[in-house]
Every structure is written in structure tokens, then in C-alpha cells.
Amino acid sequence: MPRHFSLADCEAMGFDLDHTLCRYHLPQSARLIYDSFAQYLVTEKGYDKDLLNITPESLDFCCKGLVFDLEDGNFLKLAEDGTVLRASHGTKSMTSEEILETYRRREWKHFSSVNGMLSRSAKYYLYDNYFDLPGALLCARVVDSLDRHDRQKKYDFWKDMVAAIQHNYKISAFKENCGTYFPEVKNDPDKYLQRCPESVKKWLKQLKNAGKILLLITSSHSDYCRLLCEHILGHDFEEFFDIVITNALKPGFFSQTPNQRPFRTLENDEEQEALLSLDKPGWYSQGNAIHLYELLKKMTGKVDPKVVYFGDSMHSDIFPARHYSNWETVFILEELLGDKVMVPAETESEPLEKKGKYEGHPPKAPYSVSKQWGSFFVDSLPGMGNAEETLVSTWSCKCISTYSTIAIPSLEAIADLPLDYRFTRFSSNNSATAGYYPSPPRALLPNEESVSMK
């Protein structure tokens, strides 16, 4: 595989919508998502009303990369080899001694399946994106509540949590104005949505003018997609894209066959008949990567057109696009904004017009590291006996370097670069930091403190 990656070499560029093209005001959207699930549990399922009361500080619990053990009520932060770095029972952090007593120094029991990115399990849930994440705090508080009232050892509330998610996000919820989530966003989109920067809109137009095929592939339904895009891009948003695919049901879009997941046409945002193939650009629902790729071959006239996909979820976007479709993948990782941005040595000598937007200009809004869970990228492994602690990379960090071509904090970070800019890809050498742009997270740099990667 070549050491460098360039967008100029790709014929088609696919974009996820939520938290990729459409950035949210995270504190406001997190509170809304939490409230939408909590309201349902309290009013429809009879849970403790205290779940409705949270402080802004309690959202510190929300940290991407956590795994929730559904039976034990424990949240886990895993090392790249599957051992437990930190854990909490409900919201209460477990001590190093409790972690060693419960999990030893062994691979967590379900690690082999979570490491294989299996889509669903009755045993655990992986929190890896901002749409899901407030649910982690709610689940942790439900565990606290059940412990106070019922002193349970096994927990059986996940079915109610799934019902809360389905009630708020079901395909008809936007149209019916039901649940808490969609009515709120419709009523005050500016409170929750960040408008797309002019630099990114200009960049999308430049990509199209350069002959690139632009794809929007989102699991959001068409009516919500329309609201988001009109708000962040403008009423002419469809001109930015050749193909729009909504209700894509990722990761199934990448992993399932045309028979399992055919494309469907839309009429007034309602899904119509299944299509036997995808013959022309347009707006579609559901679908599969196999039929999409056949259309891209026709549109480009190439036997093997190169596709790059931008997304924020390792589970739904990055892993399946790489694993099933062998697409290049650009991971949108806002956690990189929580770090001091440093200029990599190899870019120092480049002319100014070749440098990225953030080089020498750190972003204004830092994304704070969770006090309870620590760095998304590394953590210390508690020492056994008198042994010293060892700093190791997290499982989430390992997934980034394994399945992403590059990782960036936002589209804005690369929008001002020339199309032929050559990024160093993750797999270019043995370094775990090669593919981060504009620079690696500080926690991974050995000159900050001695880091020994396992």
C-alpha cells in the first residue's frame, strides 16, 4: 500500500451526515438526546422521576469508546488487547483493586466479538458516536436507581432503553412530530445545529468541479436529512451531491447483499418499490454498497473506481466501509480538538499555501477530556503488586489506526488544502500516529511523556 493518500486519486467521495457534514452544538444536543430517552422511560415505563434531573457536570460521564456490559451494569474502557483500563458500576467509578478483582488481567469476556465489530449483541453495547452517547449516562443512572431500590445483581432494562430509542428515532417520528427529539430540533434548529462553514461549502463545489462524484450516505431518514441539509447548506443543498442515500441503515448498507437491502425510490419522503439495480444518480432510500458501486463504475467508466468515505462512527461508517467495500476511510474525530494542535515536523518546510487550516492556528473550542474516563487515546494499566503503571493505547485508538486511512477533527480542517495534498496514511509504517491530521493527539506523542504501546 502506498505511504501517502490523496483525494485527487479518488473518483467518488461519500459523506455521512450527522456529526460529519452536519456538526452539532454538543452540550445542547447531548442534553436533548438524554431528555428524549429519559422522558420515555419515566412516562411510559414508570422509571424513577429523578432520571429527568441532570446537571451539566454529569455529562462528563459521556465518553466515546465505552462498552456497556448489559448484564452486570458495568461500563468499561478497554485497552487494545481487551483488558479493562477503567470501569464504573452505574455512574460510580470502580477502584483499581475492584477492577483487578472483577476482571483480573485477562481479556474481557466479550472482547473477541466487540473487536470483530459485530453489529448487535444481547450481552453488551458499544457507545461510539454522539447520537448514542447520552444514553450511556442514562443507563448508568438507571443502574444506580435499580441498585438503590432493588439491589439487583443482573439488569434487565435494556429492552426499555431500545424502546425509548425507537420511539424517538423511528421513521415516522419526524412526520408525526412525536417523541421529544425531532419536535425540538424542528422548533429551534439553530440551538442544536452548526451551519456548515463557507470553506467546506466551497470545497464541496471544488470537488464537483474537479469531476468527483459526491455521495451523501446517511442513516437519517429523508425528512430529517432535508431539514439538516437545508439548515446547514441552504435550500440548494441537492446541487452539492450526485447521489443522496437516506435511511441507509449502516452498517448494513455495507455488509448486506442487494437482496437483503435493495434500494428504494422516494415519493414525498415515503419509500416506494424496491429496485433491482441502481441505474442513475438521484435520491434513494436504504440500499447497499454493491449496487452503488456498480453505478459508480458506469458513471466513471472505470472498472475499479476509487471511493473515499468520511464518517464519525467506527462501528457504522469506518469499519464497514473499509472491511466490506475496501473503500478509503476518513475518520471524523472531534476528540482531536481537545488536544493542543502541534505542527508535525514533516509539514514545517512546506509552503504556506500547502498547509492545513489548523496548522499554527489552534481551534478555538477545546473538547474537554472526561475527568472520569480520561484520554480517549491512552490510559494507564494499573500495576500488579508493586509494579509501576504502564501507559497503553486504548482499543478505540487501535481501531482508528487499523481501519482509518486518516483521522481529522472536522472537514474544515482539510477544506483549504489543495486537492492533491498528500496525507500520510495510518498503514504507512508501524507508527500509531502517522494518519492523524493536522497532528497526532498529544497523549500519543512520546516527547510529551514516555509512552510504551503494548
XYZ file of C-alpha atoms in Angstrom:
454
model
C 0.000 0.000 0.000
C 1.377 3.468 -0.853
C 2.617 5.592 2.028
C 0.512 8.590 1.072
C -3.156 9.172 0.369
C -4.599 11.920 -1.817
C -8.213 12.882 -2.522
C -7.143 13.633 -6.088
C -6.792 9.864 -6.661
C -10.430 9.152 -5.685
C -13.244 9.180 -8.224
C -16.062 9.268 -5.660
C -16.381 10.847 -2.228
C -19.035 9.708 0.223
C -20.097 11.651 3.300
C -22.005 10.691 6.398
C -24.343 13.477 7.543
C -24.739 13.621 11.332
C -21.549 14.724 13.107
C -19.657 14.667 9.800
C -21.126 17.169 7.323
C -23.593 18.379 9.934
C -21.881 19.310 13.180
C -23.989 19.775 16.307
C -23.703 22.035 19.335
C -22.721 19.107 21.532
C -23.781 20.267 25.038
C -27.248 21.222 23.790
C -27.765 18.144 21.613
C -26.479 15.801 24.344
C -28.995 17.190 26.819
C -31.813 16.886 24.276
C -30.953 13.272 23.460
C -30.709 12.406 27.160
C -34.074 14.055 27.860
C -35.755 12.330 24.915
C -34.827 8.877 26.246
C -35.401 9.715 29.935
C -38.878 11.176 29.307
C -39.929 7.932 27.669
C -38.573 5.722 30.476
C -40.293 7.819 33.147
C -43.649 8.474 31.457
C -44.105 5.212 29.522
C -42.208 2.656 31.602
C -42.554 4.019 35.133
C -38.889 4.640 35.946
C -37.758 6.952 38.756
C -38.604 10.612 38.015
C -35.198 11.605 39.352
C -33.774 10.428 35.992
C -35.162 13.650 34.486
C -32.876 15.807 36.635
C -29.270 16.073 35.493
C -26.562 18.677 35.897
C -24.282 19.810 33.041
C -21.371 18.326 35.032
C -22.908 14.847 34.922
C -22.430 14.771 31.128
C -18.724 14.308 31.912
C -19.636 10.605 32.129
C -20.200 10.536 28.359
C -17.004 9.333 26.690
C -16.805 7.668 23.285
C -15.412 4.145 23.197
C -17.161 2.857 26.325
C -18.672 -0.614 26.314
C -21.728 -1.275 28.476
C -21.968 -4.793 29.925
C -25.756 -5.192 29.898
C -25.909 -7.980 32.482
C -23.576 -6.546 35.113
C -24.453 -2.851 34.781
C -20.774 -2.020 34.279
C -19.221 0.419 31.819
C -15.743 -0.446 30.572
C -12.862 1.340 28.901
C -10.750 -1.274 27.143
C -7.076 -1.490 26.226
C -6.179 -2.578 22.714
C -5.670 -6.165 23.928
C -9.106 -6.248 25.602
C -8.065 -5.783 29.219
C -10.074 -3.348 31.337
C -8.396 0.033 31.927
C -11.209 1.777 33.770
C -14.699 0.720 34.796
C -17.762 2.022 36.562
C -20.757 0.305 38.075
C -23.555 2.616 37.073
C -22.028 6.067 37.419
C -19.702 5.038 40.264
C -16.082 4.507 39.244
C -14.585 1.183 40.271
C -11.217 1.269 42.035
C -8.115 -0.371 40.561
C -8.499 -3.093 43.182
C -12.132 -3.728 42.229
C -11.204 -3.870 38.538
C -8.426 -6.394 39.180
C -10.692 -8.464 41.417
C -13.547 -8.476 38.875
C -11.671 -8.707 35.567
C -8.141 -9.814 36.525
C -5.580 -9.013 33.845
C -7.447 -11.053 31.277
C -9.157 -10.116 28.041
C -12.752 -9.020 28.742
C -15.108 -11.952 28.103
C -16.868 -10.428 25.072
C -13.817 -8.728 23.564
C -13.449 -11.084 20.612
C -16.940 -10.229 19.364
C -16.797 -6.487 20.060
C -13.354 -6.438 18.417
C -14.934 -8.003 15.336
C -17.427 -5.100 15.248
C -20.463 -7.404 15.330
C -23.468 -5.176 14.875
C -25.646 -6.130 17.828
C -25.385 -8.281 20.920
C -27.668 -9.119 23.812
C -24.610 -9.002 26.079
C -23.123 -5.521 25.572
C -23.498 -2.200 23.783
C -20.702 -0.097 22.287
C -21.020 3.684 22.587
C -19.044 5.152 19.711
C -20.932 8.216 18.453
C -22.578 11.350 19.792
C -26.109 10.249 18.889
C -25.852 7.262 21.237
C -23.596 8.672 23.919
C -26.088 10.489 26.208
C -27.828 7.122 26.527
C -24.743 5.852 28.362
C -25.285 8.372 31.170
C -28.974 7.461 31.324
C -28.215 3.716 31.508
C -25.633 4.330 34.230
C -28.184 6.325 36.240
C -30.808 3.589 35.749
C -28.309 1.103 37.244
C -27.799 3.484 40.200
C -31.563 3.744 40.657
C -32.159 -0.019 40.473
C -29.342 -0.591 42.977
C -30.944 1.845 45.410
C -34.409 0.333 45.150
C -33.993 -3.304 44.147
C -30.358 -4.227 44.913
C -30.173 -6.162 41.636
C -27.258 -8.275 40.519
C -28.459 -8.707 36.930
C -30.035 -5.922 34.937
C -32.948 -6.331 32.551
C -33.853 -2.791 31.474
C -32.117 -2.715 28.073
C -35.339 -3.621 26.235
C -36.889 -0.452 27.667
C -33.910 1.605 26.526
C -34.254 0.189 23.000
C -37.952 1.091 23.076
C -37.023 4.667 24.067
C -34.574 4.931 21.173
C -37.082 3.501 18.698
C -39.854 5.787 19.938
C -37.739 8.907 19.373
C -35.939 7.936 16.175
C -38.475 5.721 14.335
C -39.015 6.511 10.656
C -42.409 8.161 11.217
C -41.438 10.230 14.297
C -40.356 13.304 12.326
C -43.546 13.421 10.263
C -45.810 12.665 13.228
C -43.949 15.138 15.444
C -43.823 12.522 18.181
C -41.203 11.864 20.820
C -39.045 14.630 22.248
C -36.125 14.775 19.824
C -37.491 15.766 16.381
C -40.067 18.341 17.578
C -37.304 20.156 19.494
C -34.831 20.256 16.586
C -37.581 21.366 14.180
C -38.627 24.111 16.578
C -35.133 25.563 17.136
C -32.549 24.171 14.690
C -30.030 26.945 15.446
C -29.854 25.779 19.059
C -28.635 22.340 18.026
C -27.043 22.620 14.560
C -23.873 24.369 13.424
C -24.114 25.871 9.958
C -21.614 24.461 7.501
C -18.540 26.726 7.229
C -18.200 28.583 3.923
C -14.802 26.929 3.427
C -16.446 23.471 3.445
C -19.234 24.514 1.035
C -16.624 25.977 -1.304
C -14.573 22.768 -1.007
C -17.574 20.577 -1.918
C -18.135 22.689 -5.030
C -14.441 22.425 -5.940
C -14.639 18.635 -5.635
C -17.596 18.538 -8.031
C -15.901 20.938 -10.434
C -12.870 18.627 -10.409
C -15.118 15.821 -11.701
C -15.547 13.978 -8.407
C -18.822 12.126 -7.748
C -20.236 13.284 -4.414
C -22.353 10.920 -2.326
C -24.350 11.623 0.821
C -24.967 8.352 2.686
C -26.821 8.728 5.975
C -28.891 6.526 8.240
C -31.113 9.513 8.992
C -34.478 9.431 7.254
C -35.139 11.638 4.257
C -37.318 14.228 6.027
C -34.780 14.793 8.809
C -31.937 14.786 6.269
C -33.743 17.512 4.326
C -34.168 19.658 7.446
C -30.488 19.304 8.378
C -29.143 19.964 4.888
C -31.367 22.966 4.211
C -30.299 24.477 7.519
C -26.563 23.864 7.265
C -26.014 24.063 3.475
C -29.014 26.022 2.138
C -32.108 25.210 0.088
C -29.963 24.317 -2.918
C -28.145 21.588 -0.964
C -29.021 18.879 -3.516
C -26.741 20.617 -6.028
C -23.754 19.613 -3.881
C -24.394 15.875 -4.366
C -24.795 13.483 -7.275
C -26.391 10.764 -5.159
C -28.240 11.098 -1.828
C -28.974 7.907 0.139
C -31.087 8.202 3.298
C -32.229 5.561 5.798
C -29.081 3.682 4.759
C -29.240 1.585 7.947
C -25.459 1.427 8.300
C -23.504 -0.764 8.878
C -25.982 -2.977 6.975
C -25.610 -0.751 3.909
C -22.054 -2.073 3.562
C -22.438 -5.596 4.928
C -25.708 -6.796 3.391
C -26.451 -8.062 -0.112
C -28.705 -6.387 -2.721
C -31.395 -8.990 -1.989
C -31.285 -8.239 1.709
C -31.205 -4.473 1.350
C -32.407 -3.195 -2.063
C -32.537 0.486 -2.942
C -35.955 2.141 -2.857
C -37.225 5.271 -4.552
C -38.911 8.032 -2.539
C -42.104 9.975 -3.065
C -42.835 12.800 -0.597
C -40.286 11.177 1.736
C -42.220 7.866 1.653
C -40.339 4.754 0.493
C -41.622 3.169 -2.707
C -40.895 -0.086 -4.554
C -37.607 -1.957 -4.344
C -35.211 -1.514 -7.283
C -33.487 -4.451 -8.967
C -30.468 -2.256 -9.684
C -29.324 1.348 -9.380
C -29.263 2.877 -12.851
C -28.872 6.633 -12.406
C -27.909 9.323 -9.891
C -30.673 10.671 -7.654
C -32.147 10.459 -4.156
C -32.779 6.967 -2.780
C -33.540 5.180 0.475
C -31.940 2.094 2.113
C -29.794 0.251 -0.454
C -26.427 -1.472 -0.459
C -22.827 -0.682 -1.354
C -22.697 -3.371 -4.069
C -25.347 -1.792 -6.307
C -23.969 1.674 -5.576
C -20.514 0.575 -6.727
C -21.957 -0.826 -9.971
C -23.473 2.593 -10.664
C -20.153 4.302 -9.878
C -18.458 2.055 -12.444
C -20.955 3.235 -15.074
C -20.643 6.881 -14.107
C -16.828 6.888 -14.102
C -16.260 4.403 -16.932
C -13.703 2.691 -14.691
C -13.539 -0.979 -13.755
C -12.370 -0.218 -10.236
C -13.243 3.374 -9.230
C -11.644 4.505 -6.001
C -14.037 5.666 -3.271
C -13.319 7.518 -0.008
C -15.900 7.728 2.761
C -15.978 10.309 5.564
C -17.749 9.343 8.801
C -17.734 9.743 12.582
C -18.741 6.239 13.740
C -16.159 3.459 13.751
C -18.920 0.850 14.001
C -21.330 2.216 11.363
C -19.054 4.112 8.960
C -15.339 3.439 9.090
C -15.049 -0.272 9.848
C -17.772 -1.475 7.421
C -16.696 0.825 4.566
C -13.136 -0.494 4.878
C -13.886 -4.114 5.754
C -16.736 -4.896 3.342
C -16.182 -2.402 0.498
C -12.435 -1.761 0.738
C -13.040 1.989 0.496
C -10.591 4.548 1.782
C -11.913 5.977 5.054
C -11.526 9.383 6.729
C -12.493 9.283 10.391
C -14.019 12.493 11.771
C -12.784 12.599 15.360
C -13.788 15.703 17.299
C -11.740 14.453 20.254
C -8.698 15.732 18.356
C -9.977 19.240 19.102
C -9.489 18.626 22.814
C -5.762 18.449 22.288
C -3.191 21.130 21.743
C -2.597 21.110 17.983
C 1.063 20.751 17.087
C 2.682 21.126 13.689
C 4.198 17.832 12.526
C 7.882 18.135 11.608
C 7.311 16.979 8.021
C 4.974 19.917 7.280
C 7.291 22.610 8.638
C 9.146 23.012 5.364
C 6.028 23.108 3.171
C 4.977 26.366 1.550
C 2.187 28.247 3.347
C -0.479 27.503 0.722
C 0.092 23.759 1.239
C -0.541 23.925 4.983
C -3.862 22.984 6.562
C -6.257 25.340 8.271
C -5.277 24.417 11.821
C -1.518 24.366 11.450
C -0.306 27.197 13.617
C -3.928 28.217 14.324
C -5.311 26.022 17.112
C -9.105 25.619 17.114
C -10.955 27.921 19.477
C -13.320 25.446 21.123
C -11.463 22.735 23.043
C -13.267 19.441 23.513
C -12.677 18.585 27.127
C -11.378 15.200 28.182
C -13.704 13.312 30.538
C -12.430 13.589 34.109
C -13.956 10.220 34.954
C -12.686 8.302 31.913
C -9.507 10.133 30.910
C -7.994 10.243 27.438
C -9.825 8.646 24.518
C -6.442 7.548 23.161
C -4.334 6.173 26.038
C -4.592 5.215 29.683
C -2.513 3.659 32.396
C -2.815 -0.006 33.182
C -2.879 -0.467 36.967
C 0.277 -2.208 38.195
C 0.030 -5.607 39.849
C 1.565 -5.610 43.322
C 4.407 -3.075 43.416
C 4.762 -2.900 39.636
C 4.640 0.554 38.072
C 1.712 1.652 35.955
C 2.130 1.234 32.201
C 0.688 3.648 29.665
C -1.100 1.761 26.876
C -3.254 2.726 23.924
C -6.992 2.135 24.134
C -8.956 -0.272 21.975
C -10.686 2.739 20.370
C -7.308 4.198 19.448
C -6.164 0.884 17.966
C -9.312 0.713 15.793
C -8.538 4.149 14.358
C -5.103 3.176 13.104
C -6.394 -0.225 11.891
C -9.444 0.833 9.875
C -8.983 4.531 9.025
C -6.909 5.878 6.162
C -6.552 9.161 8.047
C -8.301 10.838 11.018
C -9.180 14.538 11.164
C -11.043 16.717 13.697
C -13.509 18.081 11.112
C -13.973 18.629 7.374
C -12.980 22.236 7.954
C -9.504 21.038 8.905
C -8.794 19.957 5.314
C -11.125 22.207 3.293
C -8.401 24.737 2.428
C -5.854 22.161 1.290
C -5.112 21.586 -2.397
C -6.946 18.577 -3.833
C -3.654 16.792 -4.465
C -2.406 17.250 -0.889
C -0.643 14.050 0.160
C -1.653 12.793 3.600
C 0.457 10.207 5.382
C -1.825 7.209 5.901
C -2.002 5.138 9.081
C -0.685 1.959 7.487
C 2.380 3.676 6.019
C 4.641 2.447 8.819
C 4.429 0.942 12.271
C 3.642 4.272 13.885
C 0.253 4.509 15.593
C 0.192 8.249 14.917
C 1.013 8.566 11.204
C -2.521 9.191 9.919
C -3.679 11.945 12.270
C -4.066 15.309 10.542
C -3.072 18.047 11.233
C -1.180 16.335 14.058
C -1.381 13.389 16.435
C -3.123 13.778 19.791
C -0.670 14.983 22.395
C -1.311 11.898 24.535
C 0.258 9.695 21.837
C 3.433 11.699 21.403
C 6.447 10.217 23.204
C 8.051 13.615 23.759
C 5.158 14.629 25.994
C 5.771 11.745 28.352
C 7.163 8.273 27.956
C 4.508 6.175 26.236
C 5.008 2.445 25.899
C 2.493 0.982 23.486
C 1.527 -2.608 24.064
